[in-house]
Coordinates of C-alpha atoms and ligand atoms in Angstrom, one line a residue:
M1 CA 51.1 2.4 -73.3
K2 CA 48.5 -0.3 -72.9
M3 CA 47.5 -1.8 -69.5
R4 CA 49.7 -4.5 -68.1
I5 CA 49.8 -6.7 -65.0
L6 CA 53.4 -7.9 -64.2
S7 CA 53.4 -8.0 -60.4
A8 CA 50.8 -8.6 -57.6
N9 CA 51.0 -5.2 -55.9
E10 CA 50.5 -3.0 -59.0
L11 CA 46.8 -2.5 -58.8
G12 CA 45.2 0.0 -56.5
W13 CA 42.8 -1.2 -53.8
D14 CA 39.8 0.4 -55.5
T15 CA 40.6 -1.5 -58.7
I16 CA 41.0 -4.8 -56.8
L17 CA 37.6 -4.2 -55.2
D18 CA 36.0 -3.5 -58.6
L19 CA 37.5 -6.8 -59.8
F20 CA 36.1 -8.7 -56.9
H21 CA 32.6 -7.3 -57.6
M22 CA 32.9 -8.0 -61.4
A23 CA 34.1 -11.6 -60.7
E24 CA 31.2 -12.1 -58.3
D25 CA 28.7 -10.9 -60.9
F26 CA 30.1 -13.5 -63.4
R27 CA 30.1 -16.2 -60.8
L28 CA 26.4 -15.6 -59.9
Q29 CA 25.4 -15.5 -63.6
D30 CA 27.3 -18.7 -64.1
E31 CA 25.6 -20.5 -61.2
L32 CA 22.2 -19.3 -62.3
N33 CA 22.7 -20.5 -65.9
R34 CA 24.0 -23.9 -64.9
H35 CA 21.2 -24.3 -62.4
R36 CA 18.8 -23.9 -65.3
N37 CA 20.7 -26.5 -67.2
D38 CA 21.9 -23.8 -69.6
A39 CA 25.5 -23.3 -70.7
G40 CA 27.6 -21.2 -68.2
V41 CA 28.1 -17.5 -68.1
R42 CA 28.6 -15.8 -71.5
S43 CA 28.4 -12.4 -72.9
N44 CA 29.7 -10.4 -75.9
L45 CA 31.7 -7.8 -73.9
L46 CA 34.9 -8.7 -75.7
N47 CA 33.2 -9.4 -79.0
G48 CA 35.9 -9.6 -81.7
C49 CA 38.9 -9.1 -79.4
I50 CA 41.8 -11.5 -79.9
V51 CA 43.6 -12.8 -76.8
G52 CA 47.0 -14.3 -77.4
S53 CA 47.9 -17.1 -74.9
M54 CA 51.5 -18.1 -74.9
F55 CA 52.3 -20.8 -72.3
L56 CA 56.0 -21.8 -72.4
E57 CA 55.6 -23.9 -69.3
P58 CA 52.9 -26.6 -68.4
S59 CA 49.6 -25.2 -67.1
T60 CA 46.1 -26.5 -66.6
R61 CA 44.2 -24.1 -64.4
T62 CA 45.8 -20.8 -65.5
R63 CA 45.6 -21.5 -69.2
W64 CA 42.2 -23.1 -69.4
S65 CA 40.6 -20.5 -67.1
F66 CA 42.2 -17.6 -69.1
E67 CA 41.2 -19.1 -72.5
A68 CA 37.7 -20.0 -71.2
A69 CA 37.3 -16.5 -69.8
A70 CA 38.1 -14.9 -73.1
L71 CA 35.7 -17.2 -75.0
R72 CA 32.9 -16.7 -72.5
L73 CA 33.2 -13.0 -73.1
G74 CA 32.9 -13.4 -76.8
G75 CA 36.6 -13.0 -77.5
N76 CA 38.8 -15.2 -79.6
V77 CA 42.0 -17.0 -78.6
V78 CA 45.2 -17.7 -80.4
S79 CA 47.5 -19.9 -78.4
A80 CA 51.0 -21.5 -78.3
H81 CA 51.5 -24.1 -75.6
S82 CA 55.2 -24.8 -75.8
S83 CA 58.3 -23.1 -77.2
S84 CA 58.6 -25.9 -79.8
S85 CA 55.4 -24.7 -81.5
S86 CA 56.9 -21.3 -82.3
S87 CA 60.0 -19.8 -83.8
L88 CA 61.6 -19.9 -80.4
E89 CA 62.5 -23.4 -81.4
K90 CA 64.5 -21.9 -84.3
G91 CA 66.5 -19.7 -82.0
E92 CA 64.4 -16.5 -82.1
T93 CA 64.6 -14.5 -78.9
L94 CA 61.6 -14.3 -76.6
E95 CA 61.5 -10.5 -77.1
D96 CA 61.4 -10.9 -80.8
T97 CA 58.7 -13.5 -80.6
L98 CA 56.5 -11.4 -78.3
N99 CA 56.9 -8.3 -80.5
T100 CA 55.9 -10.4 -83.5
V101 CA 52.7 -11.9 -82.0
A102 CA 51.8 -8.5 -80.5
N103 CA 51.1 -7.4 -84.0
Y104 CA 48.2 -9.8 -84.2
V105 CA 46.4 -9.8 -80.9
D106 CA 44.8 -7.3 -78.5
V107 CA 46.2 -8.8 -75.2
L108 CA 49.1 -11.1 -74.6
I109 CA 49.1 -13.6 -71.8
L110 CA 52.6 -15.1 -71.1
R111 CA 53.8 -17.9 -68.9
C112 CA 57.5 -18.6 -69.1
P113 CA 60.2 -20.4 -67.1
E114 CA 62.4 -17.4 -66.6
P115 CA 61.9 -14.7 -63.9
L116 CA 61.5 -12.0 -66.5
F117 CA 59.7 -9.3 -64.4
D118 CA 61.7 -9.4 -61.2
A119 CA 63.3 -6.0 -61.7
S120 CA 61.8 -2.6 -60.8
P121 CA 59.1 -1.3 -63.2
N122 CA 61.4 1.8 -63.8
H123 CA 64.3 -0.4 -64.8
P124 CA 62.8 -3.5 -66.5
N125 CA 65.1 -6.3 -67.3
F126 CA 62.9 -7.4 -70.1
C127 CA 61.1 -5.3 -72.7
I128 CA 57.5 -6.3 -73.5
P129 CA 55.6 -4.8 -76.4
S130 CA 54.1 -1.5 -75.5
D131 CA 51.2 -1.5 -77.9
V132 CA 49.4 -4.5 -76.6
A133 CA 47.8 -5.2 -73.2
F134 CA 50.0 -7.7 -71.3
I135 CA 49.5 -10.2 -68.4
N136 CA 52.2 -12.1 -66.6
A137 CA 50.7 -15.6 -66.1
G138 CA 53.7 -16.8 -64.0
D139 CA 57.4 -16.0 -64.7
G140 CA 59.8 -18.6 -63.4
N141 CA 60.3 -18.4 -59.6
N142 CA 59.2 -14.7 -59.6
E143 CA 55.5 -13.9 -59.5
H144 CA 52.0 -15.1 -60.5
P145 CA 49.9 -12.0 -60.0
T146 CA 46.6 -13.2 -61.4
Q147 CA 46.7 -16.3 -59.1
A148 CA 47.1 -13.9 -56.1
L149 CA 44.1 -11.9 -57.3
L150 CA 41.9 -15.0 -57.6
D151 CA 43.2 -16.2 -54.2
A152 CA 42.3 -12.8 -52.7
Y153 CA 38.8 -12.9 -54.3
T154 CA 38.3 -16.4 -52.8
I155 CA 39.3 -15.1 -49.3
W156 CA 37.1 -12.0 -49.7
R157 CA 34.1 -14.2 -50.5
R158 CA 34.6 -16.3 -47.4
F159 CA 35.5 -13.6 -44.9
E160 CA 34.0 -10.5 -46.5
R161 CA 37.5 -8.9 -46.0
V162 CA 41.1 -9.6 -47.1
G163 CA 42.8 -7.9 -44.1
D164 CA 43.3 -8.5 -40.5
L165 CA 43.7 -12.3 -40.9
N166 CA 46.1 -14.8 -39.6
I167 CA 47.5 -16.6 -42.6
G168 CA 49.8 -19.6 -42.5
V169 CA 51.9 -20.2 -45.6
V170 CA 53.5 -23.6 -46.2
G171 CA 55.6 -24.7 -49.1
D172 CA 58.6 -23.9 -51.2
L173 CA 59.0 -20.3 -50.1
P174 CA 62.0 -19.4 -52.2
E175 CA 60.7 -20.9 -55.5
S176 CA 56.9 -20.7 -55.4
R177 CA 55.7 -17.7 -57.5
A178 CA 52.2 -18.3 -56.3
I179 CA 53.3 -17.8 -52.7
H180 CA 55.4 -14.7 -53.6
S181 CA 52.5 -13.0 -55.2
F182 CA 50.0 -14.1 -52.5
V183 CA 52.2 -12.6 -49.8
K184 CA 53.0 -9.5 -51.8
L185 CA 49.3 -8.7 -52.5
L186 CA 47.8 -9.6 -49.2
G187 CA 50.8 -8.1 -47.3
S188 CA 51.1 -4.8 -49.0
K189 CA 47.5 -3.7 -49.8
M190 CA 46.2 -4.6 -46.4
T191 CA 47.5 -5.7 -43.0
N192 CA 47.7 -9.4 -42.3
N193 CA 49.7 -11.6 -39.9
F194 CA 51.7 -14.2 -41.8
T195 CA 53.4 -17.2 -40.4
T196 CA 55.4 -19.2 -42.9
Y197 CA 56.8 -22.8 -42.8
C198 CA 59.1 -24.3 -45.3
P199 CA 60.0 -28.0 -45.4
I200 CA 63.6 -27.1 -46.3
G201 CA 64.0 -24.2 -43.9
F202 CA 64.4 -21.4 -46.5
D203 CA 62.7 -18.0 -46.3
I204 CA 60.7 -15.9 -48.7
P205 CA 63.2 -13.7 -50.6
D206 CA 63.2 -10.1 -49.1
K207 CA 61.9 -8.5 -52.3
F208 CA 58.5 -10.1 -51.8
F209 CA 58.3 -9.0 -48.2
P210 CA 55.0 -7.4 -47.2
L211 CA 55.1 -3.7 -46.6
T212 CA 52.4 -3.3 -44.0
S213 CA 52.1 -6.8 -42.5
S214 CA 54.1 -8.8 -40.0
I215 CA 55.8 -12.1 -41.0
H216 CA 57.1 -14.8 -38.7
Y217 CA 59.2 -17.7 -39.8
K218 CA 58.6 -20.7 -37.7
K219 CA 60.4 -23.9 -37.3
E220 CA 58.7 -27.1 -38.5
S221 CA 58.3 -28.3 -34.9
D222 CA 55.9 -25.4 -34.2
F223 CA 53.5 -26.2 -37.1
D224 CA 50.9 -28.2 -35.2
E225 CA 51.0 -25.9 -32.3
H226 CA 50.0 -22.9 -34.4
L227 CA 47.3 -24.5 -36.5
P228 CA 44.3 -23.4 -34.4
E229 CA 45.3 -19.7 -34.9
F230 CA 45.0 -19.6 -38.6
D231 CA 42.0 -18.2 -40.6
V232 CA 43.7 -19.2 -43.8
L233 CA 46.3 -21.9 -44.5
Y234 CA 47.9 -21.6 -47.9
L235 CA 49.8 -24.7 -49.2
N236 CA 51.8 -25.1 -52.4
R237 CA 53.9 -28.1 -53.6
M238 CA 57.6 -28.2 -53.9
Q239 CA 58.7 -26.6 -57.2
E240 CA 60.7 -29.6 -58.4
E241 CA 61.1 -28.4 -61.9
R242 CA 63.1 -25.4 -60.6
R243 CA 65.0 -27.3 -57.9
G244 CA 65.8 -30.6 -59.5
W245 CA 64.6 -32.3 -56.4
G246 CA 61.6 -32.4 -54.1
R247 CA 59.3 -34.8 -52.4
E248 CA 61.7 -37.8 -52.5
T249 CA 63.6 -36.1 -49.6
G250 CA 60.5 -36.8 -47.4
Q251 CA 60.8 -33.2 -46.1
C252 CA 57.1 -32.5 -46.9
E253 CA 55.7 -35.2 -44.6
L254 CA 55.4 -32.9 -41.6
Y255 CA 53.1 -30.5 -43.4
K256 CA 50.6 -32.9 -45.0
M257 CA 47.1 -31.7 -44.4
G258 CA 45.6 -35.0 -43.3
F259 CA 42.4 -35.3 -41.2
D260 CA 44.3 -35.0 -37.9
K261 CA 45.6 -31.6 -38.9
L262 CA 42.3 -30.4 -40.4
D263 CA 40.7 -31.1 -37.1
M264 CA 43.2 -28.8 -35.3
L265 CA 42.1 -25.8 -37.4
D266 CA 39.4 -23.4 -36.4
Q267 CA 35.9 -24.3 -37.7
Q268 CA 35.8 -21.2 -39.9
A269 CA 39.4 -21.7 -41.2
I270 CA 40.1 -22.4 -44.9
V271 CA 42.8 -24.4 -46.6
M272 CA 43.9 -23.1 -50.0
N273 CA 46.2 -24.5 -52.7
P274 CA 46.8 -22.9 -56.1
G275 CA 47.3 -26.4 -57.6
P276 CA 48.4 -28.7 -58.9
R277 CA 47.7 -30.4 -55.6
R278 CA 49.9 -33.3 -54.6
D279 CA 50.7 -35.2 -51.5
E280 CA 50.9 -32.0 -49.4
M281 CA 47.0 -32.0 -49.4
P282 CA 45.7 -35.6 -49.6
I283 CA 42.1 -34.5 -48.8
I284 CA 39.7 -32.3 -50.8
S285 CA 36.4 -33.6 -49.6
D286 CA 36.5 -31.5 -46.3
P287 CA 34.5 -28.2 -46.3
K288 CA 37.6 -26.4 -45.0
V289 CA 39.5 -27.4 -48.1
I290 CA 38.4 -24.9 -50.8
Y291 CA 40.8 -25.9 -53.5
Q292 CA 38.1 -26.5 -56.2
E293 CA 36.4 -23.2 -55.3
Q294 CA 39.7 -21.4 -56.0
T295 CA 39.9 -23.2 -59.3
R296 CA 36.4 -22.1 -60.3
N297 CA 37.0 -18.6 -59.1
G298 CA 40.0 -18.4 -61.4
M299 CA 37.8 -18.1 -64.4
Y300 CA 35.6 -15.4 -62.9
M301 CA 38.5 -13.3 -61.8
R302 CA 40.2 -13.7 -65.2
M303 CA 36.9 -12.6 -66.9
A304 CA 36.9 -9.6 -64.7
L305 CA 40.6 -8.9 -65.4
L306 CA 40.1 -9.1 -69.2
C307 CA 37.1 -6.7 -68.9
W308 CA 39.2 -4.3 -66.9
L309 CA 42.1 -4.4 -69.4
F310 CA 39.8 -3.5 -72.2
G311 CA 37.9 -0.9 -70.1
V312 CA 34.5 -2.5 -70.4
K313 CA 32.0 -3.1 -67.6
P314 CA 29.5 -5.9 -67.4
Ligands
NCD1 C1 51.0 -22.5 -59.8 C2 52.1 -22.1 -60.8 O1 52.2 -22.5 -61.9 O2 53.0 -21.3 -60.3 N1 50.0 -23.2 -60.4 C3 49.0 -22.5 -61.0 O3 49.2 -21.6 -61.8 N2 47.7 -22.7 -60.6 C4 51.6 -23.3 -58.6 C5 52.4 -24.6 -58.9 O4 52.6 -24.9 -60.1 O5 52.7 -25.2 -58.0

């Protein structure tokens, strides 16, 4: 069976560290090239490989960074950006569609609205093609493992570690796959202290619970009081497309990271957001807000992941 990434805690710590170093090499090369007014990082490590990119839900960062990563490594990309551009529109099952396109590509990257990979690896609730490498680029309200890896890489660059941190998590805890994978990766591979806040008072589903870390659910009234304790504050928008409602309820007001709240954070603290950013984070010009750095790091981490899937080293 080919390599696959379905969930955030599948990779061993040594592999994750290798990915951080690979991503860092790509980042440095990119900066150097751009500094010389040259095009960004590029190589032929994946020369001739074909990456299939099937995004059945809207995406900017994840799709562009994956496709740019493949092209910067010398690979080619075949993509579908909605179910209406494939035979899914004619009633074909997703399993049949994936088995079909798996015949043509070397790795398949899938984003879909259903939580396809939320069962245990031993008892999958969805069969993916076994003869092609596979990446879950976000499945419904379940997981978004590559987002968690780029988030972890971003934290590692800042703190030179990804453990022993006080992390505040704010957003749609039941529905945000970015938060699920973030907590799963940073809570099970290393020990961190999580404090979560949710505008609507719901908790993270048990199955994403960290194994080695502590997690505290706080009431909204405690939010300001705890701000000075955080090394990392991770925000994500209300997932309206899955809830059918969201910001019009005004529930997010308390958590907006305006200048008053940024000032309450420690000098070294960082504020992260997987994007798309909305009114939960009105400011991006503050050095503590590293949203654009995350976005850039996405491409370097995805270059590293593609190299790892194909067993090549820069
Ligand atoms: C996230 C997603 O799609 O889950 N975005 C992303 O991939 N960068 C978060 C979100 O949409 O809120």
